[in-house]
JSON list of C-alpha atoms in Angstrom, two decimals:
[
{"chain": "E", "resi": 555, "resn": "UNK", "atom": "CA", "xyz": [17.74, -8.09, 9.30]},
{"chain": "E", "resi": 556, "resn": "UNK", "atom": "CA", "xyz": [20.13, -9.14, 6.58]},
{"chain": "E", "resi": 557, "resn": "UNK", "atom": "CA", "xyz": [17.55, -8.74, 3.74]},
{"chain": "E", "resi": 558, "resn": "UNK", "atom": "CA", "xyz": [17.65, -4.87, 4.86]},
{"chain": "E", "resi": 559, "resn": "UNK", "atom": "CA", "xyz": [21.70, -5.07, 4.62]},
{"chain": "E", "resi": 560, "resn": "UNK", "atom": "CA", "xyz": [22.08, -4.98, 0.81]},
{"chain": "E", "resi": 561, "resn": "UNK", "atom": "CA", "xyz": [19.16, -4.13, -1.28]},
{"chain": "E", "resi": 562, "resn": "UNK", "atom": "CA", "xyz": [19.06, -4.17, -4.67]},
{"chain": "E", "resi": 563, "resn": "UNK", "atom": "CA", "xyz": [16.72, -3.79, -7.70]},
{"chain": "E", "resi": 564, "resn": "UNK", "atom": "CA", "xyz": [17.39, -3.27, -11.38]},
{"chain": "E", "resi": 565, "resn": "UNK", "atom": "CA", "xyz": [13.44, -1.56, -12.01]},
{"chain": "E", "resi": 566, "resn": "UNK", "atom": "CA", "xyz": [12.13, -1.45, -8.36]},
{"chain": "E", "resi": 567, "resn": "UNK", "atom": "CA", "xyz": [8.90, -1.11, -9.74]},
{"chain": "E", "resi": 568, "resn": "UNK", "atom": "CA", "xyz": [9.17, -3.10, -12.44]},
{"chain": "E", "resi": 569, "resn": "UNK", "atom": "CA", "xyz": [10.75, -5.63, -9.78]},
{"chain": "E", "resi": 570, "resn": "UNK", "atom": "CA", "xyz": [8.16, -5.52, -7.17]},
{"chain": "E", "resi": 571, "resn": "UNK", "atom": "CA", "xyz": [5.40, -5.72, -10.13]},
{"chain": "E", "resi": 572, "resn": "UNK", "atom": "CA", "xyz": [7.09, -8.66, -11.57]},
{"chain": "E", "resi": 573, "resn": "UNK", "atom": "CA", "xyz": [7.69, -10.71, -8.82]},
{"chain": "E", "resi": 574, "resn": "UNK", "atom": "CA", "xyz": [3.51, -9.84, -7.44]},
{"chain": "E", "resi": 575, "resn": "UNK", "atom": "CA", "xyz": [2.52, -10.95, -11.17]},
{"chain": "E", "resi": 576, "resn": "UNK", "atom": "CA", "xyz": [4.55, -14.03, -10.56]},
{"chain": "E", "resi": 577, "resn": "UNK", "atom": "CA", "xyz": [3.27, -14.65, -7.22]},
{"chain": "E", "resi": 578, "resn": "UNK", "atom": "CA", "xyz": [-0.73, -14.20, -8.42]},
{"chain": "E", "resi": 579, "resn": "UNK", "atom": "CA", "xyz": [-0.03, -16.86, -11.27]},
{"chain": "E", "resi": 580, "resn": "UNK", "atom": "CA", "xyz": [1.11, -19.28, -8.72]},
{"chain": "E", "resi": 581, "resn": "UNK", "atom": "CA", "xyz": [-2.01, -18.55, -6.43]},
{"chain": "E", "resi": 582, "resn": "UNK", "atom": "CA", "xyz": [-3.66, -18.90, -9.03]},
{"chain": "E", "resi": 583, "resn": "UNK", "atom": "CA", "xyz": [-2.47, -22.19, -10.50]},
{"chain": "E", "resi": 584, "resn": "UNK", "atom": "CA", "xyz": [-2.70, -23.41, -6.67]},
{"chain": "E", "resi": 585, "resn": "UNK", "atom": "CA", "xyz": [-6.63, -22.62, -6.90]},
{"chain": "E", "resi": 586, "resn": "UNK", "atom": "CA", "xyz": [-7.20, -19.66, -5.23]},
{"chain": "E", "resi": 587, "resn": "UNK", "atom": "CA", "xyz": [-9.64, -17.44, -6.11]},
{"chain": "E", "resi": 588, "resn": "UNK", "atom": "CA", "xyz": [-8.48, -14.19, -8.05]},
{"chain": "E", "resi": 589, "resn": "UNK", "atom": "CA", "xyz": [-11.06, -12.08, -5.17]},
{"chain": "E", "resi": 590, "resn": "UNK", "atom": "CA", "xyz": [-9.08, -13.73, -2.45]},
{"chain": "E", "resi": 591, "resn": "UNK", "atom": "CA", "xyz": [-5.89, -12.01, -3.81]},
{"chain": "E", "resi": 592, "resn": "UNK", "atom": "CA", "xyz": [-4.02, -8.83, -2.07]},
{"chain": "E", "resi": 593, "resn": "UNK", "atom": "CA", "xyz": [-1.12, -7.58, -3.33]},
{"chain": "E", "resi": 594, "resn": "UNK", "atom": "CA", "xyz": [1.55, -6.34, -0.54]},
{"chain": "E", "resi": 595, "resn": "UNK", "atom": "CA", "xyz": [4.43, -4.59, -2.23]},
{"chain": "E", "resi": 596, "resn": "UNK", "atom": "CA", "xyz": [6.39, -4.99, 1.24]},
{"chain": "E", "resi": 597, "resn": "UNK", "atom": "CA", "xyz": [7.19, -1.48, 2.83]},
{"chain": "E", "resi": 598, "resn": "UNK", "atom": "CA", "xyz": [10.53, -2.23, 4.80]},
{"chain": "E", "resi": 599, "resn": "UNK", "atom": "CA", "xyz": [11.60, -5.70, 3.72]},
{"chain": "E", "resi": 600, "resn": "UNK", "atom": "CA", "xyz": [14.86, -5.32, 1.61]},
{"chain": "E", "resi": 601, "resn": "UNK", "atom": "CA", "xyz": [14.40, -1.73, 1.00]},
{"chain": "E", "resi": 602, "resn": "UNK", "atom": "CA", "xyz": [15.99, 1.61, 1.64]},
{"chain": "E", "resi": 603, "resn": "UNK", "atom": "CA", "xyz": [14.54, 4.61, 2.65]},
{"chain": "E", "resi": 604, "resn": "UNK", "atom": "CA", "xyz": [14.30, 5.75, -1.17]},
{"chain": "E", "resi": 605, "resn": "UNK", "atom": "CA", "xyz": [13.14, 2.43, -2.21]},
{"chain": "E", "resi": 606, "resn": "UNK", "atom": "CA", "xyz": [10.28, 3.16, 0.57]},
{"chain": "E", "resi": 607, "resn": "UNK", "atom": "CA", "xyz": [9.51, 6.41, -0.61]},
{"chain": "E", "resi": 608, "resn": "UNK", "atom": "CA", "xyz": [9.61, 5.64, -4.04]},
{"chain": "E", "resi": 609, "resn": "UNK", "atom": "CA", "xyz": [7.05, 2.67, -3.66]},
{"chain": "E", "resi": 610, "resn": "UNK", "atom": "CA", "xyz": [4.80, 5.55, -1.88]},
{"chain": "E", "resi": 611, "resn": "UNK", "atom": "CA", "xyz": [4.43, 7.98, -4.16]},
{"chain": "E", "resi": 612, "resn": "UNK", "atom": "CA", "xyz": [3.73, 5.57, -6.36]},
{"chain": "E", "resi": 613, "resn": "UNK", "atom": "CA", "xyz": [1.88, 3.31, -5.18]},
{"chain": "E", "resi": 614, "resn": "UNK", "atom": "CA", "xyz": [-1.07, 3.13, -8.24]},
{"chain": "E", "resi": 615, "resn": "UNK", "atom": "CA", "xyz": [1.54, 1.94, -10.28]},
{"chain": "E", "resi": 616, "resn": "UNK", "atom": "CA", "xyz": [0.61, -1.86, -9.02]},
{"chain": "E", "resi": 617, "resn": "UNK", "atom": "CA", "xyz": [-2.85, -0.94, -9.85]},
{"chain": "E", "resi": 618, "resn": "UNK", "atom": "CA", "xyz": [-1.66, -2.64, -13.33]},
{"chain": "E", "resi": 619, "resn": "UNK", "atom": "CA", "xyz": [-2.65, -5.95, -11.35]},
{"chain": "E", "resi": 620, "resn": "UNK", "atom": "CA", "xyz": [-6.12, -4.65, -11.08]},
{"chain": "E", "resi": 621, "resn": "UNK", "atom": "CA", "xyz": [-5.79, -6.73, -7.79]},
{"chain": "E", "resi": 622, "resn": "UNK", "atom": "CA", "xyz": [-6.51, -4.75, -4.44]},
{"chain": "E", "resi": 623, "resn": "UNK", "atom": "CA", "xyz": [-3.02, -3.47, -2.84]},
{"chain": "E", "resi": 624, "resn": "UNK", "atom": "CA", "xyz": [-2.25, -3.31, 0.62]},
{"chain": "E", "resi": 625, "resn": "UNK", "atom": "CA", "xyz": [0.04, -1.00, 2.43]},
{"chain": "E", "resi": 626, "resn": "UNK", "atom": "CA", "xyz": [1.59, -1.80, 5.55]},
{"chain": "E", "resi": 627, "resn": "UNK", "atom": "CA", "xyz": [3.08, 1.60, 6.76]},
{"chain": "E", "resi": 628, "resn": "UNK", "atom": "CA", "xyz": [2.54, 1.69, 10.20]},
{"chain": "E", "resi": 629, "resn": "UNK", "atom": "CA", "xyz": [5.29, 2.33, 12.51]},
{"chain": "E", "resi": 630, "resn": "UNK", "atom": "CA", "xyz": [8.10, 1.27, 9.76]},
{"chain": "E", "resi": 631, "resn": "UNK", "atom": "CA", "xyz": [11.41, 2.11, 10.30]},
{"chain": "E", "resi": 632, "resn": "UNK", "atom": "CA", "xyz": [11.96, 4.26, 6.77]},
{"chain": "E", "resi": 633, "resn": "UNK", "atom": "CA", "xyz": [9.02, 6.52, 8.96]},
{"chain": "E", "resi": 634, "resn": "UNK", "atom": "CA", "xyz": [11.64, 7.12, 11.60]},
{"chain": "E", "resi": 635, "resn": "UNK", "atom": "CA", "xyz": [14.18, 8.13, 9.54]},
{"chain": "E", "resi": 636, "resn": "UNK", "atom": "CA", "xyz": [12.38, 10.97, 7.84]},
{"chain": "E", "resi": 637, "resn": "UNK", "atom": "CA", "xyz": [10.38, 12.39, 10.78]},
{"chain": "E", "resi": 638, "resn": "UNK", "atom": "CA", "xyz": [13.71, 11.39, 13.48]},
{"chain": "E", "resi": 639, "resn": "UNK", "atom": "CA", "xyz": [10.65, 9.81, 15.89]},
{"chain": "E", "resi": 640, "resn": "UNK", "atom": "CA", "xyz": [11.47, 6.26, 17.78]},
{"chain": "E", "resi": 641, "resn": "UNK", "atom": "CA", "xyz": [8.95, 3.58, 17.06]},
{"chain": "E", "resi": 642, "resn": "UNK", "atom": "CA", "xyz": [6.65, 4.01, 19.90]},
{"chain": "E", "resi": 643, "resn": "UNK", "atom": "CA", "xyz": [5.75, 8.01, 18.62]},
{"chain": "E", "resi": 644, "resn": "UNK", "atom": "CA", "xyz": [5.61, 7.17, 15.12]},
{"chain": "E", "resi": 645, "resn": "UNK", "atom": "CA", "xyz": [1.65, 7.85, 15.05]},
{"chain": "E", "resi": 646, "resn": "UNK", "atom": "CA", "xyz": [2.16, 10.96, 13.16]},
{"chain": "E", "resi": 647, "resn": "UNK", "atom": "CA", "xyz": [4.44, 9.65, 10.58]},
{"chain": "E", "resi": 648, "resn": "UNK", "atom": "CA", "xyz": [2.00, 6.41, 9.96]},
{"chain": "E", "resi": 649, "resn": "UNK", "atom": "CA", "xyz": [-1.16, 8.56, 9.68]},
{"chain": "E", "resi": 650, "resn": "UNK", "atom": "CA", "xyz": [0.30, 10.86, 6.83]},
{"chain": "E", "resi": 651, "resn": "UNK", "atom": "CA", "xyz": [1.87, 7.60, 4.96]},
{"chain": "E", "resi": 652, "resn": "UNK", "atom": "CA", "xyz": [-1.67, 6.51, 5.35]},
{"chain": "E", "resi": 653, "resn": "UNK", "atom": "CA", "xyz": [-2.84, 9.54, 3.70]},
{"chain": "E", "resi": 654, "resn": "UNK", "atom": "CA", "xyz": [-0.48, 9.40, 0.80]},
{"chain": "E", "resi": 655, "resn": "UNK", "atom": "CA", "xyz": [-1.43, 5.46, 0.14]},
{"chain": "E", "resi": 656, "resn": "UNK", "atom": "CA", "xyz": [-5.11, 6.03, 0.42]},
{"chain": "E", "resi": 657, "resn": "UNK", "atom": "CA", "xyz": [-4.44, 9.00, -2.20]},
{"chain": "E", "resi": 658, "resn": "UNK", "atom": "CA", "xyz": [-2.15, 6.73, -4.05]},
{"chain": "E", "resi": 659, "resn": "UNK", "atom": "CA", "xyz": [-4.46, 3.52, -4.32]},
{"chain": "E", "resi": 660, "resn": "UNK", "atom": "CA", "xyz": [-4.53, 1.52, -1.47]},
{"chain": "E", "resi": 661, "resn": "UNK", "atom": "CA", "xyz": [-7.26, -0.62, -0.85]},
{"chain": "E", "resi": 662, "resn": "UNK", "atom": "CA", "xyz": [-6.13, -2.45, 2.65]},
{"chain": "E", "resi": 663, "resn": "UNK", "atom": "CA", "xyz": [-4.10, -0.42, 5.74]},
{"chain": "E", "resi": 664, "resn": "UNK", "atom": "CA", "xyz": [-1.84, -2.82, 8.12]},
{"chain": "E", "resi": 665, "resn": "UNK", "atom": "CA", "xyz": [-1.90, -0.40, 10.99]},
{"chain": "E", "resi": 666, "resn": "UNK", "atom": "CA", "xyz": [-1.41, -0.59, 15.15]},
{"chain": "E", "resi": 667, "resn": "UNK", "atom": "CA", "xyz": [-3.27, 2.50, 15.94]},
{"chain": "E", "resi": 668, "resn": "UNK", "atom": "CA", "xyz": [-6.93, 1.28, 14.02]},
{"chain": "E", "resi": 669, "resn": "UNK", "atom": "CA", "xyz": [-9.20, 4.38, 15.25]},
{"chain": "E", "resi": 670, "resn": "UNK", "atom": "CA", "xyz": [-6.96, 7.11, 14.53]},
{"chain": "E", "resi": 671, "resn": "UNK", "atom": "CA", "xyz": [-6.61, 5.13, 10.86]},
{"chain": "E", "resi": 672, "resn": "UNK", "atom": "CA", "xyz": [-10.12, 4.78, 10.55]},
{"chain": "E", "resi": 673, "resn": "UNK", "atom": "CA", "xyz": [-11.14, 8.65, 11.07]},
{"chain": "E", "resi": 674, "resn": "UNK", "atom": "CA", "xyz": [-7.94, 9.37, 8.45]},
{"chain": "E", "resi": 675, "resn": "UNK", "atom": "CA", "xyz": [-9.40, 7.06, 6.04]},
{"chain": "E", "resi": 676, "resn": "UNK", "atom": "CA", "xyz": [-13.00, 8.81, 6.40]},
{"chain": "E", "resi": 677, "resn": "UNK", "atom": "CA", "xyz": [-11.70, 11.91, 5.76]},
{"chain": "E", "resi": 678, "resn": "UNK", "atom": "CA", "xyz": [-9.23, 11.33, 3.03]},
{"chain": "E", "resi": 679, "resn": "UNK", "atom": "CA", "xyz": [-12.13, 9.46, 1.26]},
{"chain": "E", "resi": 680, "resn": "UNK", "atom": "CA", "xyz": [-14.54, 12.21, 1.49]},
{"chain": "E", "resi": 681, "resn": "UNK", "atom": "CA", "xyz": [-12.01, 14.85, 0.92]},
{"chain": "E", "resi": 682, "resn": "UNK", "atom": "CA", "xyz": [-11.33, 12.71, -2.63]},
{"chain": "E", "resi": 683, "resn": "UNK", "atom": "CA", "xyz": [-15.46, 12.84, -3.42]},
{"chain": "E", "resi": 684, "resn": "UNK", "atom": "CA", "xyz": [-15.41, 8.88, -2.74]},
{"chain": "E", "resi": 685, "resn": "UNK", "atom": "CA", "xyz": [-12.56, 8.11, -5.06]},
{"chain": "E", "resi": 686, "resn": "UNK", "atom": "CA", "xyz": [-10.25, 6.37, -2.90]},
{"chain": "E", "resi": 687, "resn": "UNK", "atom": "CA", "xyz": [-9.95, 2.64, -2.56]},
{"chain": "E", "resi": 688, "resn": "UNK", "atom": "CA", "xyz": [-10.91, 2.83, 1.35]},
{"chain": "E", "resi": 689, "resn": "UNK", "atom": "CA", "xyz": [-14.46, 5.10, 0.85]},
{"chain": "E", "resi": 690, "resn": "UNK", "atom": "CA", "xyz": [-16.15, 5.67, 3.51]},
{"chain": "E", "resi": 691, "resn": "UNK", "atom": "CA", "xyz": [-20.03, 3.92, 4.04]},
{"chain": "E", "resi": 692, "resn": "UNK", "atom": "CA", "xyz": [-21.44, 7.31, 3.04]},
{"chain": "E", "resi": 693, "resn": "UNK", "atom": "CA", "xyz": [-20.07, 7.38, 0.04]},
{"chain": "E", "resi": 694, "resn": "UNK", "atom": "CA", "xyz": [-20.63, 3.56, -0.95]},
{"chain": "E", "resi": 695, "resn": "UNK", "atom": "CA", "xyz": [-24.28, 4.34, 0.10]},
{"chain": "E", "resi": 696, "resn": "UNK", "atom": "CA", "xyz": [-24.54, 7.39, -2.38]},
{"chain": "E", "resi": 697, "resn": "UNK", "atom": "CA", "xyz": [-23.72, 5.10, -5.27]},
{"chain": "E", "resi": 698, "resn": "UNK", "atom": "CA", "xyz": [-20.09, 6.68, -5.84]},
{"chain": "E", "resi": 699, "resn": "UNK", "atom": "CA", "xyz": [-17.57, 4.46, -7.92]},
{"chain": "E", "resi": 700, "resn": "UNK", "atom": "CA", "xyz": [-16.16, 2.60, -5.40]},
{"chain": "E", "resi": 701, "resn": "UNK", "atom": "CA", "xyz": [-19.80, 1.24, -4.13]},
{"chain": "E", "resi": 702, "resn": "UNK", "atom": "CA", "xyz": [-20.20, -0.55, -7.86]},
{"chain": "E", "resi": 703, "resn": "UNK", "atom": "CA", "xyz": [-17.27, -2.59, -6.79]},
{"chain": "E", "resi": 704, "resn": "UNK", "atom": "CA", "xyz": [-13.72, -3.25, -7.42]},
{"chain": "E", "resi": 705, "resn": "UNK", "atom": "CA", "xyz": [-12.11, -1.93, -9.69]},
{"chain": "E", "resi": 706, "resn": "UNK", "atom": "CA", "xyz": [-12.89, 1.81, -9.35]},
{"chain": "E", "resi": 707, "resn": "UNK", "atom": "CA", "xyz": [-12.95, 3.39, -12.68]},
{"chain": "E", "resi": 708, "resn": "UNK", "atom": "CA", "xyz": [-10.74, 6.53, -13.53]}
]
């Protein structure tokens, strides 16, 4: 809990993306495999609600990496405190923080509640035409950028 107590960033961004470019080089150097790489810019952990929201809606901005991103929304605390809902009836909340990362760039979900993600992810990935990181099986099968592989091109 103290890392939530005081917060602070001088870029968050530019913070977040600095300290995940630091942290590849090091896997790297270590001798793993640049495909075995995830970037997690860590909803929750020494952040405040704006911090939270801020990493969001902007979430492609890691895409820089070119390195898959994960977000792990579901359930988080900075969810309660804009919808008000305790953590067992923060479905809602995760599913449209889902949305918003899916639309934003994510590649991997961290969820609790995988079936309700799974239809969201579906339908925000046909609802894109296939764009998102997440597309659905039809989509990959159709031959739409995301089926060529990682990176998508846009």
């Amino acid at each position: 809990r103290t890392m939530q107590q005081r917060p602070h960033y001088r870029d968050l961004l530019r913070d977040i993306l600095s300290y995940l470019e630091n942290a590849v080089g090091r896997a790297l150097e270590a001798g793993i495999a640049r495909q075995s790489i995830i970037l997690d810019p860590g909803f929750g952990f020494g952040k405040t609600l704006v911090q939270n929201v801020e990493i969001l809606s902007r979430l492609d901005y890691f895409s820089k990496l070119k390195l898959p991103v994960l977000a792990g929304l579901s359930r988080k605390s900075f969810l309660g405190s804009l919808s008000g809902a305790p953590v067992s009836n923060r479905l809602y909340g995760s599913l449209a923080a889902a949305a918003v990362a899916i639309g934003r760039g994510a590649h991997l979900l961290r969820v609790h509640d995988v079936l309700a993600h799974r239809q969201l992810a579906l339908v925000v990935d046909q609802t894109l035409g296939c764009e998102s990181p997440l597309a659905a099986p039809a989509c990959r099968q159709a031959g739409s950028a995301r089926g060529n592989g990682w990176p998508r091109s846009r």
